[in-house]
Coordinates of C-alpha atoms and ligand atoms in Angstrom, one line a residue:
Chain A
M1 CA 3.5 -15.6 -25.7
A2 CA 0.8 -13.0 -26.0
F3 CA -1.3 -11.9 -23.1
S4 CA -4.6 -13.5 -22.5
Q5 CA -7.8 -11.6 -23.2
E6 CA -8.4 -11.1 -19.4
T7 CA -5.0 -9.7 -18.9
I8 CA -5.5 -7.3 -21.8
E9 CA -8.7 -6.2 -20.2
F10 CA -7.0 -5.8 -16.8
I11 CA -4.3 -3.7 -18.3
K12 CA -6.7 -1.4 -20.0
K13 CA -8.7 -1.0 -16.8
E14 CA -5.7 -0.3 -14.7
C15 CA -4.7 2.4 -17.2
Q16 CA -7.9 4.3 -16.3
R17 CA -7.7 3.7 -12.6
Y18 CA -5.1 6.2 -11.4
E19 CA -4.5 9.9 -12.1
T20 CA -1.7 9.0 -14.6
R21 CA -1.4 6.0 -16.8
R22 CA 2.2 5.5 -15.7
S23 CA 0.9 4.5 -12.2
A24 CA -0.5 1.4 -13.8
I25 CA 2.9 0.0 -14.6
L26 CA 3.5 -1.6 -11.2
P27 CA 0.2 -3.5 -11.1
C28 CA 0.4 -4.5 -14.7
L29 CA 3.9 -5.9 -14.3
Y30 CA 2.6 -8.1 -11.5
R31 CA -0.1 -9.3 -13.8
A32 CA 2.3 -10.1 -16.6
Q33 CA 4.5 -12.0 -14.2
K34 CA 1.5 -14.0 -12.9
E35 CA 0.6 -15.1 -16.4
D36 CA 4.1 -16.1 -17.4
P37 CA 4.7 -19.9 -17.3
N38 CA 8.1 -19.2 -15.6
N39 CA 6.8 -16.6 -13.2
Q40 CA 8.9 -13.9 -14.7
V41 CA 8.6 -10.7 -16.8
T42 CA 10.1 -11.2 -20.3
P43 CA 11.2 -8.5 -22.7
E44 CA 8.4 -9.6 -25.0
A45 CA 5.9 -9.0 -22.2
V46 CA 7.4 -5.5 -21.6
A47 CA 7.0 -4.8 -25.3
E48 CA 3.4 -5.9 -25.3
M49 CA 2.7 -3.9 -22.2
A50 CA 4.2 -0.8 -23.8
T51 CA 2.0 -1.1 -26.8
L52 CA -1.2 -1.7 -24.8
M53 CA -0.4 1.1 -22.3
E54 CA 0.9 3.5 -24.9
L55 CA 4.0 4.1 -22.8
P56 CA 7.6 4.0 -23.9
E57 CA 9.3 0.7 -23.0
V58 CA 12.0 2.5 -21.1
Q59 CA 9.5 3.6 -18.5
I60 CA 8.4 0.0 -17.9
N61 CA 11.9 -1.3 -17.8
E62 CA 12.9 1.4 -15.3
V63 CA 10.3 0.0 -12.9
L64 CA 11.0 -3.7 -13.7
H65 CA 14.6 -3.3 -12.8
F66 CA 14.2 -1.2 -9.7
Y67 CA 11.9 -3.5 -7.7
T68 CA 12.9 -6.8 -6.4
M69 CA 9.6 -8.5 -6.6
Y70 CA 9.6 -8.7 -10.4
N71 CA 11.6 -11.7 -11.6
K72 CA 13.9 -11.0 -14.5
K73 CA 14.7 -14.7 -14.9
P74 CA 12.7 -17.9 -14.5
V75 CA 11.5 -18.9 -11.1
G76 CA 10.2 -22.3 -9.9
K77 CA 6.5 -23.1 -9.4
L78 CA 7.0 -22.5 -5.7
H79 CA 9.0 -19.3 -5.0
V80 CA 10.3 -19.8 -1.5
Q81 CA 11.5 -16.6 0.1
V82 CA 13.0 -17.1 3.5
C83 CA 13.5 -14.0 5.7
T84 CA 17.1 -13.8 6.8
N85 CA 16.9 -10.3 8.4
I86 CA 17.7 -9.7 12.1
S87 CA 14.9 -11.3 14.1
C88 CA 14.6 -14.3 11.8
S89 CA 18.4 -14.8 11.8
M90 CA 18.3 -14.8 15.5
N91 CA 15.8 -17.6 15.4
G92 CA 17.2 -19.9 12.7
G93 CA 16.1 -18.3 9.5
R94 CA 19.5 -18.6 7.8
E95 CA 19.9 -22.3 8.7
M96 CA 16.4 -22.9 7.4
A97 CA 17.2 -21.3 4.0
E98 CA 20.4 -23.3 3.8
H99 CA 18.6 -26.5 4.7
L100 CA 16.0 -26.0 2.0
C101 CA 18.6 -25.6 -0.6
K102 CA 20.2 -28.8 0.4
E103 CA 17.0 -30.7 0.7
F104 CA 15.8 -29.6 -2.7
N105 CA 19.3 -29.7 -4.2
V106 CA 19.2 -26.2 -5.6
N107 CA 21.3 -23.1 -5.3
Y108 CA 19.8 -19.8 -4.2
E109 CA 17.9 -18.0 -7.0
E110 CA 18.0 -21.0 -9.3
V111 CA 15.2 -23.4 -10.3
S112 CA 15.4 -27.0 -9.0
S113 CA 15.7 -29.6 -11.7
D114 CA 12.0 -30.6 -11.4
G115 CA 11.0 -27.0 -11.9
R116 CA 9.3 -26.8 -8.6
Y117 CA 11.5 -24.8 -6.3
T118 CA 13.4 -21.5 -6.2
I119 CA 14.8 -20.6 -2.8
S120 CA 15.6 -16.9 -2.1
R121 CA 16.8 -15.2 1.0
V122 CA 14.9 -11.9 1.5
E123 CA 14.8 -9.0 3.9
C124 CA 12.4 -8.5 6.7
L125 CA 8.8 -9.5 5.7
G126 CA 7.1 -7.8 8.6
S127 CA 6.5 -11.0 10.5
C128 CA 9.4 -10.9 12.9
D129 CA 7.3 -12.2 15.9
T130 CA 6.7 -15.5 14.1
A131 CA 10.4 -16.1 13.2
P132 CA 11.6 -18.0 11.4
M133 CA 9.2 -17.6 8.5
M134 CA 9.0 -17.8 4.8
Q135 CA 6.8 -16.6 2.0
V136 CA 5.8 -19.1 -0.6
N137 CA 4.3 -17.4 -3.7
D138 CA 1.7 -15.1 -2.2
K139 CA 1.4 -16.6 1.3
Y140 CA 3.2 -16.3 4.6
H141 CA 4.2 -19.4 6.6
E142 CA 5.2 -18.6 10.1
N143 CA 6.7 -20.1 13.3
L144 CA 8.5 -22.8 11.4
T145 CA 11.2 -25.3 12.0
K146 CA 13.4 -26.3 9.1
E147 CA 11.8 -29.8 9.1
E148 CA 8.3 -28.3 9.0
A149 CA 9.3 -26.0 6.2
V150 CA 10.4 -29.0 4.1
K151 CA 7.3 -31.0 4.8
L152 CA 5.1 -28.0 4.0
L153 CA 6.8 -27.5 0.7
K154 CA 6.7 -31.1 -0.3
D155 CA 3.0 -31.2 0.4
M156 CA 2.2 -28.2 -1.8
Chain B
M1 CA 0.3 -2.5 31.8
E2 CA -1.1 -2.5 28.3
I3 CA -3.6 0.2 27.5
K4 CA -5.6 -0.9 24.6
L5 CA -6.9 2.0 22.5
L6 CA -6.2 1.1 19.0
S7 CA -5.8 -2.6 19.7
E8 CA -8.8 -3.0 22.0
H9 CA -10.7 -5.3 19.7
Y10 CA -7.9 -6.9 17.6
D11 CA -8.7 -10.3 19.1
K12 CA -12.3 -10.2 17.9
P13 CA -12.7 -11.7 14.4
E14 CA -15.9 -9.7 13.8
F15 CA -13.9 -6.4 14.1
Q16 CA -12.6 -7.0 10.6
G17 CA -15.9 -6.6 8.9
L18 CA -18.0 -3.4 8.7
D19 CA -21.0 -4.7 10.8
G20 CA -18.8 -5.9 13.7
Y21 CA -16.7 -2.8 13.5
K22 CA -19.8 -0.6 13.8
K23 CA -21.2 -2.6 16.7
L24 CA -18.1 -1.9 18.6
G25 CA -18.3 1.8 18.1
G26 CA -16.8 2.1 14.7
Y27 CA -17.6 5.2 12.5
E28 CA -19.1 7.1 15.5
P29 CA -16.0 9.3 15.7
L30 CA -16.4 10.0 12.0
K31 CA -19.9 11.3 12.6
K32 CA -18.5 13.5 15.4
A33 CA -15.8 14.8 13.1
F34 CA -18.3 15.8 10.5
Q35 CA -19.9 18.1 13.2
M36 CA -16.6 19.9 13.5
Q37 CA -14.9 22.5 11.4
P38 CA -11.8 20.9 9.6
K39 CA -9.6 23.6 11.1
A40 CA -10.8 22.7 14.6
I41 CA -9.8 19.0 13.9
I42 CA -6.3 20.1 12.9
E43 CA -6.1 22.1 16.1
M44 CA -7.3 19.2 18.1
V45 CA -4.7 16.9 16.6
K46 CA -2.1 19.5 17.4
E47 CA -3.2 19.8 21.0
S48 CA -3.3 16.0 21.4
G49 CA 0.5 16.0 20.9
L50 CA 0.2 13.1 18.3
R51 CA 3.6 12.5 16.6
G52 CA 4.1 10.5 13.5
R53 CA 4.4 6.7 14.2
G54 CA 6.2 5.9 11.0
G55 CA 9.7 6.6 12.3
A56 CA 10.5 10.3 12.3
G57 CA 8.1 11.3 15.1
F58 CA 7.1 14.6 13.5
P59 CA 4.0 16.3 15.1
T60 CA 1.1 15.4 12.9
G61 CA -1.1 18.5 13.4
V62 CA 1.9 20.7 12.6
K63 CA 2.6 18.8 9.4
W64 CA -1.1 19.2 8.3
G65 CA -0.7 22.9 8.9
F66 CA 2.0 23.2 6.3
L67 CA -0.5 22.6 3.4
P68 CA -0.7 25.8 1.3
D69 CA -4.0 27.4 0.7
N70 CA -3.8 27.6 -3.0
G71 CA -6.9 25.8 -4.2
E72 CA -5.0 22.9 -5.7
P73 CA -6.2 19.4 -5.1
R74 CA -4.6 17.7 -2.1
Y75 CA -3.8 14.1 -1.6
L76 CA -3.7 12.0 1.5
L77 CA -1.3 9.0 1.4
C78 CA -1.1 6.3 4.0
N79 CA 2.4 4.9 4.4
A80 CA 1.8 1.1 4.8
D81 CA 5.2 0.1 3.4
E82 CA 6.4 -1.1 6.7
G83 CA 9.8 -2.1 5.7
E84 CA 11.9 -1.2 8.8
P85 CA 13.3 -4.5 10.0
G86 CA 11.6 -5.5 13.2
T87 CA 8.3 -3.8 12.4
F88 CA 5.0 -5.6 12.0
K89 CA 2.4 -3.6 13.8
D90 CA 0.8 -2.0 10.7
R91 CA 0.2 -5.4 9.2
L92 CA -1.6 -6.5 12.4
M93 CA -3.8 -3.5 12.3
M94 CA -4.7 -3.8 8.6
E95 CA -5.5 -7.5 9.0
R96 CA -7.5 -7.2 12.2
A97 CA -9.0 -3.7 11.9
P98 CA -9.0 -2.4 8.3
H99 CA -11.9 -0.1 9.0
Q100 CA -10.0 1.6 11.8
L101 CA -7.5 2.8 9.2
I102 CA -10.2 3.7 6.7
E103 CA -12.1 5.7 9.3
G104 CA -8.9 7.4 10.4
M105 CA -8.2 8.3 6.8
I106 CA -11.6 9.7 6.1
I107 CA -11.4 11.9 9.2
S108 CA -7.9 13.0 8.3
A109 CA -8.9 13.7 4.7
F110 CA -11.8 15.8 5.9
A111 CA -9.5 17.8 8.2
V112 CA -6.9 18.5 5.5
G113 CA -9.4 18.9 2.7
S114 CA -8.3 16.0 0.6
H115 CA -10.7 14.2 -1.8
K116 CA -8.4 11.4 -2.9
G117 CA -6.3 9.0 -0.8
Y118 CA -4.1 6.0 -1.4
I119 CA -2.9 3.4 1.0
Y120 CA 0.6 2.5 -0.3
I121 CA 1.2 -1.0 1.0
R122 CA 4.3 -3.1 0.5
G123 CA 4.2 -5.7 -2.3
E124 CA 4.6 -8.7 0.0
Y125 CA 1.5 -7.8 2.0
N126 CA -1.0 -9.7 -0.2
E127 CA -3.3 -10.8 2.6
P128 CA -3.6 -7.4 4.2
T129 CA -4.2 -5.9 0.7
A130 CA -7.1 -8.2 0.0
I131 CA -8.6 -7.5 3.5
L132 CA -8.3 -3.7 2.9
Q133 CA -9.8 -4.0 -0.6
K134 CA -12.7 -5.9 0.8
A135 CA -13.2 -3.3 3.6
I136 CA -13.0 -0.4 1.2
A137 CA -15.7 -2.0 -1.0
E138 CA -17.9 -2.4 2.1
A139 CA -17.3 1.2 3.0
Y140 CA -18.3 2.4 -0.5
D141 CA -21.5 0.3 -0.3
A142 CA -22.3 1.8 3.0
G143 CA -21.8 5.4 1.8
L144 CA -18.7 5.8 3.9
L145 CA -16.5 6.5 0.9
G146 CA -17.3 8.2 -2.4
K147 CA -19.6 11.2 -2.8
N148 CA -21.4 13.0 0.0
I149 CA -20.2 10.7 2.8
L150 CA -23.1 10.2 5.4
G151 CA -24.8 13.2 4.0
S152 CA -22.0 15.5 5.1
G153 CA -21.3 17.0 1.7
F154 CA -17.8 15.7 1.9
D155 CA -16.4 13.5 -0.9
F156 CA -13.4 11.1 -0.5
D157 CA -12.2 8.3 -2.7
L158 CA -9.7 5.8 -1.4
D159 CA -7.7 3.1 -3.2
V160 CA -4.9 0.7 -2.4
Y161 CA -1.6 0.6 -4.2
Q162 CA 0.9 -2.2 -3.8
G163 CA 4.7 -1.6 -4.0
A164 CA 7.0 -4.2 -5.3
G165 CA 9.8 -4.9 -2.8
A166 CA 11.9 -1.8 -2.1
Y167 CA 12.5 -0.6 1.4
I168 CA 13.2 2.9 0.1
C169 CA 9.6 3.3 -0.9
G170 CA 8.9 3.7 2.8
E171 CA 10.6 7.1 2.6
E172 CA 7.8 9.5 1.8
T173 CA 9.2 11.0 -1.4
G174 CA 10.4 7.6 -2.6
M175 CA 6.9 6.4 -2.0
I176 CA 5.4 9.2 -4.0
S177 CA 7.7 8.5 -6.9
S178 CA 6.7 4.8 -6.7
L179 CA 3.0 5.7 -6.7
E180 CA 3.6 7.7 -9.8
G181 CA 4.8 4.5 -11.4
K182 CA 8.5 5.3 -11.3
K183 CA 11.6 4.1 -9.6
G184 CA 11.1 4.7 -5.9
Q185 CA 13.9 7.2 -5.6
P186 CA 13.6 9.9 -2.9
K187 CA 13.7 13.5 -3.8
L188 CA 15.6 16.4 -2.2
K189 CA 13.5 18.3 0.5
P190 CA 12.4 21.1 0.4
P191 CA 9.9 21.2 -1.3
F192 CA 8.2 19.0 1.3
P193 CA 5.4 16.8 0.1
A194 CA 2.9 19.0 1.9
V195 CA 3.7 21.7 -0.6
Q196 CA 4.7 19.6 -3.7
G197 CA 4.0 15.9 -3.4
Y198 CA 2.1 13.4 -5.5
L199 CA 2.0 14.7 -9.1
G200 CA 3.4 17.9 -7.8
K201 CA 0.3 18.6 -5.7
P202 CA 0.1 19.2 -1.9
T203 CA 0.3 15.8 -0.2
I204 CA 0.1 14.6 3.3
V205 CA 1.9 11.3 4.0
N206 CA 1.2 9.6 7.3
N207 CA 1.9 6.2 8.8
V208 CA -1.0 3.6 9.3
E209 CA -0.8 3.9 13.1
T210 CA -0.8 7.7 13.0
L211 CA -3.9 7.9 10.9
A212 CA -5.7 5.3 13.0
A213 CA -4.8 7.3 16.2
V214 CA -6.6 10.3 14.8
K215 CA -9.9 8.5 15.2
Y216 CA -9.3 8.1 19.0
I217 CA -8.3 11.7 19.4
I218 CA -11.7 12.7 17.9
R219 CA -13.4 10.1 20.1
D220 CA -11.7 11.0 23.4
G221 CA -10.7 14.6 22.7
A222 CA -7.2 16.0 22.9
D223 CA -7.1 15.8 26.6
G224 CA -8.5 12.3 26.7
Y225 CA -5.8 11.2 24.4
R226 CA -3.1 13.1 26.3
K227 CA -4.1 11.2 29.5
H228 CA -1.9 8.5 28.2
G229 CA 1.8 8.9 27.8
T230 CA 4.1 11.8 28.8
E231 CA 4.1 15.5 28.3
K232 CA 6.2 15.3 25.1
S233 CA 5.2 11.9 24.0
A234 CA 1.4 11.8 24.2
G235 CA -0.8 8.7 23.7
T236 CA -0.2 5.0 23.3
K237 CA 2.1 3.3 20.9
L238 CA 2.0 -0.1 19.2
F239 CA 5.3 -1.8 19.8
S240 CA 6.5 -4.7 17.6
V241 CA 8.6 -6.8 19.9
S242 CA 10.8 -9.6 18.4
G243 CA 14.0 -11.5 18.9
N244 CA 14.8 -13.4 22.1
V245 CA 11.7 -13.1 24.2
M246 CA 9.3 -15.7 25.3
K247 CA 6.2 -14.0 23.8
P248 CA 7.1 -11.8 20.9
G249 CA 4.2 -9.8 19.4
T250 CA 2.6 -6.5 19.1
Y251 CA 1.8 -4.7 22.4
E252 CA 0.1 -1.4 22.9
V253 CA 1.4 0.6 25.9
P254 CA 1.4 4.2 26.9
L255 CA 4.5 6.1 25.7
G256 CA 6.9 6.5 28.6
Y257 CA 6.5 2.8 29.5
K258 CA 9.5 1.1 31.0
L259 CA 11.4 -0.9 28.5
M260 CA 12.2 -3.6 31.1
D261 CA 8.5 -3.9 31.9
L262 CA 7.7 -4.4 28.3
I263 CA 10.2 -7.2 28.1
N264 CA 9.4 -8.9 31.4
I265 CA 5.7 -8.3 31.8
E266 CA 4.2 -8.1 28.3
C267 CA 6.7 -10.4 26.6
G268 CA 7.2 -12.9 29.4
G269 CA 10.9 -12.2 29.8
L270 CA 13.8 -13.9 28.2
K271 CA 14.3 -17.6 27.7
P272 CA 15.4 -19.5 30.8
G273 CA 19.1 -19.2 31.5
R274 CA 19.7 -16.4 29.0
K275 CA 20.9 -12.9 29.8
L276 CA 20.0 -9.7 28.2
K277 CA 22.8 -8.3 26.1
A278 CA 21.3 -5.5 24.0
V279 CA 18.1 -4.0 22.7
I280 CA 17.4 -2.2 19.5
P281 CA 14.5 0.0 20.6
G282 CA 13.2 1.5 17.3
G283 CA 13.8 -0.7 14.3
S284 CA 17.2 -1.6 12.8
S285 CA 18.0 2.0 12.0
A286 CA 18.1 2.9 15.7
P287 CA 21.3 2.8 17.7
V288 CA 21.6 -0.2 20.0
L289 CA 21.3 0.0 23.8
T290 CA 23.4 -2.1 26.1
A291 CA 21.6 -4.1 28.8
A292 CA 22.9 -1.5 31.4
E293 CA 21.3 1.3 29.4
C294 CA 18.0 -0.6 29.2
A295 CA 17.7 -0.7 32.9
D296 CA 16.1 2.8 33.2
A297 CA 15.0 3.3 29.6
T298 CA 11.5 4.4 29.0
M299 CA 9.7 4.0 25.6
D300 CA 9.2 7.6 24.6
Y301 CA 10.7 10.0 22.2
E302 CA 12.6 12.1 24.7
N303 CA 14.1 9.4 26.9
L304 CA 15.4 7.4 24.0
A305 CA 16.8 10.6 22.3
Q306 CA 18.6 11.3 25.6
K307 CA 20.2 7.9 25.4
G308 CA 21.4 8.6 21.9
T309 CA 18.9 6.4 20.1
M310 CA 15.3 6.7 19.0
L311 CA 11.8 5.4 19.2
G312 CA 11.6 5.0 15.4
S313 CA 8.8 2.8 14.2
G314 CA 8.5 1.2 17.7
A315 CA 10.2 -2.1 16.6
V316 CA 11.9 -3.4 19.7
I317 CA 14.5 -6.2 19.0
I318 CA 15.6 -8.1 22.1
I319 CA 19.1 -9.6 21.8
D320 CA 20.3 -12.1 24.5
D321 CA 23.8 -13.3 25.3
T322 CA 23.8 -16.1 22.7
N323 CA 24.1 -13.7 19.9
C324 CA 27.3 -12.3 18.4
M325 CA 27.2 -8.5 17.8
V326 CA 29.6 -8.7 14.8
D327 CA 27.1 -11.1 13.2
M328 CA 24.1 -8.9 14.1
L329 CA 25.7 -5.9 12.6
K330 CA 26.7 -7.8 9.5
V331 CA 23.0 -8.7 9.0
I332 CA 21.9 -5.1 9.5
L333 CA 24.5 -3.7 7.1
H334 CA 23.7 -6.2 4.4
F335 CA 20.1 -4.9 4.5
Y336 CA 21.1 -1.2 4.1
H337 CA 23.6 -1.9 1.4
H338 CA 21.0 -4.0 -0.5
E339 CA 18.3 -1.3 -0.1
S340 CA 20.3 1.9 -0.9
C341 CA 18.7 3.3 -4.0
G342 CA 22.1 4.4 -5.2
Q343 CA 21.5 8.1 -6.0
C344 CA 23.9 9.5 -3.4
T345 CA 27.6 8.5 -3.4
P346 CA 28.1 8.6 0.4
C347 CA 25.2 6.2 0.8
R348 CA 25.8 3.9 -2.1
E349 CA 29.5 3.5 -1.5
G350 CA 29.3 3.9 2.3
T351 CA 26.8 1.2 2.9
G352 CA 28.8 -1.1 0.6
W353 CA 32.1 -0.3 2.5
L354 CA 30.5 -0.8 5.9
H355 CA 29.1 -4.2 4.9
K356 CA 32.4 -5.2 3.4
I357 CA 34.4 -4.2 6.4
V358 CA 32.2 -6.0 8.9
S359 CA 32.0 -9.1 6.6
S360 CA 35.7 -9.3 6.5
I361 CA 35.9 -9.2 10.3
Y362 CA 33.2 -11.8 10.4
S363 CA 35.1 -14.1 8.1
G364 CA 38.2 -13.8 10.2
T365 CA 40.3 -11.6 7.9
G366 CA 39.6 -8.3 9.6
R367 CA 42.4 -6.0 11.0
L368 CA 42.3 -4.0 14.2
Q369 CA 42.2 -0.7 12.3
D370 CA 39.1 -1.8 10.5
I371 CA 37.2 -1.2 13.7
D372 CA 38.0 2.5 13.5
L373 CA 37.5 2.5 9.8
I374 CA 33.8 1.7 10.5
Q375 CA 33.5 4.9 12.5
Q376 CA 35.4 6.9 9.8
V377 CA 33.2 5.6 6.9
A378 CA 30.1 6.3 9.0
D379 CA 31.2 9.9 9.6
H380 CA 31.2 10.5 5.9
M381 CA 27.7 9.1 5.5
A382 CA 25.5 10.9 8.0
G383 CA 23.7 14.0 7.1
K384 CA 25.1 14.3 3.6
T385 CA 22.5 12.6 1.5
I386 CA 19.0 13.1 -0.1
C387 CA 17.3 10.9 2.4
A388 CA 17.9 9.4 5.9
L389 CA 18.7 5.8 4.7
S390 CA 22.4 6.7 4.8
D391 CA 22.1 7.8 8.4
A392 CA 20.0 4.8 9.2
A393 CA 23.0 2.6 8.2
A394 CA 25.7 4.7 9.8
M395 CA 24.0 5.1 13.2
P396 CA 23.7 1.5 14.2
A397 CA 27.2 0.7 12.8
V398 CA 28.7 3.3 15.1
S399 CA 26.7 2.3 18.1
F400 CA 27.5 -1.4 17.7
V401 CA 31.2 -0.7 17.5
Q402 CA 31.3 1.8 20.3
K403 CA 29.3 -0.2 22.7
F404 CA 30.5 -3.7 21.9
R405 CA 34.1 -2.8 20.9
S406 CA 35.6 -5.7 22.9
E407 CA 33.6 -8.2 20.9
F408 CA 34.8 -6.7 17.6
E409 CA 38.4 -6.7 18.9
F410 CA 38.2 -10.3 20.1
Y411 CA 36.9 -11.3 16.7
V412 CA 39.7 -9.6 14.9
R413 CA 42.4 -11.0 17.2
E414 CA 41.1 -14.5 17.4
G415 CA 39.4 -14.8 14.0
R416 CA 36.3 -16.1 15.7
S417 CA 33.3 -14.9 17.7
K418 CA 33.6 -14.2 21.4
V419 CA 30.2 -15.8 21.8
K420 CA 30.6 -19.6 21.7
G421 CA 28.5 -21.3 19.1
A422 CA 26.9 -18.1 17.9
V423 CA 28.2 -18.1 14.4
D424 CA 29.5 -21.6 13.8
A425 CA 26.2 -22.6 12.2
Q426 CA 25.9 -19.5 10.1
V427 CA 26.7 -18.9 6.5
Ligands
FMN1 C1 14.7 4.9 4.5 C2 13.3 5.3 5.1 C3 12.3 4.3 5.2 C4 11.1 4.6 5.8 N1 10.2 3.6 5.9 C5 8.9 3.9 6.4 C6 7.9 2.9 6.5 O1 8.1 1.8 6.1 N2 6.7 3.3 7.0 C7 6.5 4.6 7.5 O2 5.4 4.8 7.9 N3 7.4 5.5 7.4 C8 8.6 5.2 6.9 N4 9.6 6.2 6.8 C9 9.3 7.6 7.3 C10 8.5 8.4 6.2 O3 9.5 9.0 5.4 C11 7.6 9.4 6.7 O4 8.3 10.2 7.6 C12 6.4 8.9 7.4 O5 5.7 8.1 6.6 C13 5.5 10.1 7.8 O6 4.4 9.6 8.5 P1 4.2 9.9 10.1 O7 4.5 11.3 10.3 O8 2.8 9.5 10.3 O9 5.1 9.0 10.8 C14 10.9 5.9 6.3 C15 11.9 6.9 6.2 C16 13.1 6.6 5.6 C17 14.1 7.6 5.6
SF4_2 S1 20.5 8.4 1.0 FE1 20.7 6.4 0.0 S2 18.7 5.6 -0.2 FE2 18.5 7.9 0.3 S3 18.3 8.8 -1.7 FE3 20.5 8.8 -1.2 S4 21.3 6.9 -2.1 FE4 19.0 6.7 -2.1
FES3 S1 13.1 -10.2 10.5 FE1 12.2 -11.8 9.5 S2 10.2 -11.1 9.2 FE2 11.2 -9.4 10.2

């Protein structure tokens, strides 16, 4: 799938924004991921980025594989990232993650059969005073119980 | 008692926007700074005793003084990666008071002679990023950023750059690599960023809270700032308190404040019927304190160093008697193993080994000699690598085992936690 015209414009603008074109790789990868129907960055997208940005593919792949927020395989419509680091673990974060997998009948990092959910366990999200918490796509949801988390996700 | 310098207006929604911020005294210190010589500002920051709030506690004015006088362009980078587990105070500031950070950065840039700055913010912080971008746009419209700021003749451009989920990008040289659009792998120091940083140019990296504090040093003077805190730990500090307390949150207290007061007064104490077991005083990299050690601990660089731990990022994690220390350590080591960038063998292998050993104890298959093995592996990790992540994994591991050895021994012997119910539900 080729990039939309807006994304092409975005990439061109980002390439001018920083001191070096290479710095535009991170923001452009986000953009490519947002546009992908499976919320991931495909090899085709990398190739198209490389052409548009006039950068070698290897530089883009280096970044793609180093950072955890770029998905290298399909992700559900709702990417549910539950913090299981220390303060959240002390307050039920791990049970919450487990409960969500059961409730939506899906293993960690996989896509539920209806295509809606991917559940991940992630490191501290900087919201430890509101534990347990989760990030769903771009947004934080804090001070949860596992039941509230399920309800919230079903209502989205 | 809390002393609100930075956080004075965080509960006022209007403080987020430029008008509200200005009404509450915002950008007055900047005008004052423009009346001063840049060198005099650096001196003032030195005299204030301000130390970096990002983790290492290096004196800010001294760092600024390391910039070479070679006519090269200089960059000012704000470290808003905030990845140290337990830390959330920078997010609060960026959400409630984006202009406080921007003003601190303009003043700091003026002092160090930088005309371009970036706020490097972690990828997950979408909301704070949007708030910052809006505030930066407001500042440009009001002539507070860009060319000839407020008629001072000083130019400064500021942009926000989002990371993409890597704790190691909080380490300053890793952050610089990331901002250059590369893997966020740290580089060997020296050269320090002040000499050779972003794109090989002289670069100052400071934490969000450090840069914001500069504004208050200008406002109140070095002596005014020093009125708070202790001789060696001047000023106030934002502490992120989490874990088993009634009121977790961000609290600003003078450095030197009693840890137990922070827990009992600011945070409303522990839950009824619970007993304090341990406190991690400076983020998950900091060695743990036992409840007995907490009794006379004060929250400043020197007292915590004396106790063999550190103030770090000011992330205070309160652990009560319902938690299993083997379990806690396993969670911490999982993190460092996951986040090691893999360049240095002692770190890449060591974090993996530590996590494996503690996991095997946790799953009931540990051996008594494994407890000493943790110490041995840790000995091979500290001080032998490019960056401090390796130490950050080794230090808590050693402290947990030394201070809570009986819990580790019980776990090995019985194949289960000494703390009833603590890990049954876990996976
Ligand atoms: C593994 C590692 C992670 C770090 N993460 C952060 C961070 O998230 N935020 C931060 O301000 N400093 C972090 N630091 C410290 C920075 O390297 C650097 O010392 C700091 O940004 C300097 O600013 P300051 O002097 O104002 O504290 C980290 C250091 C290490 C070794
Ligand atoms: S110490 Fe660890 S995280 Fe730091 S550079 Fe070496 S391998 Fe990477
Ligand atoms: S430990 Fe979960 S947000 Fe920090």
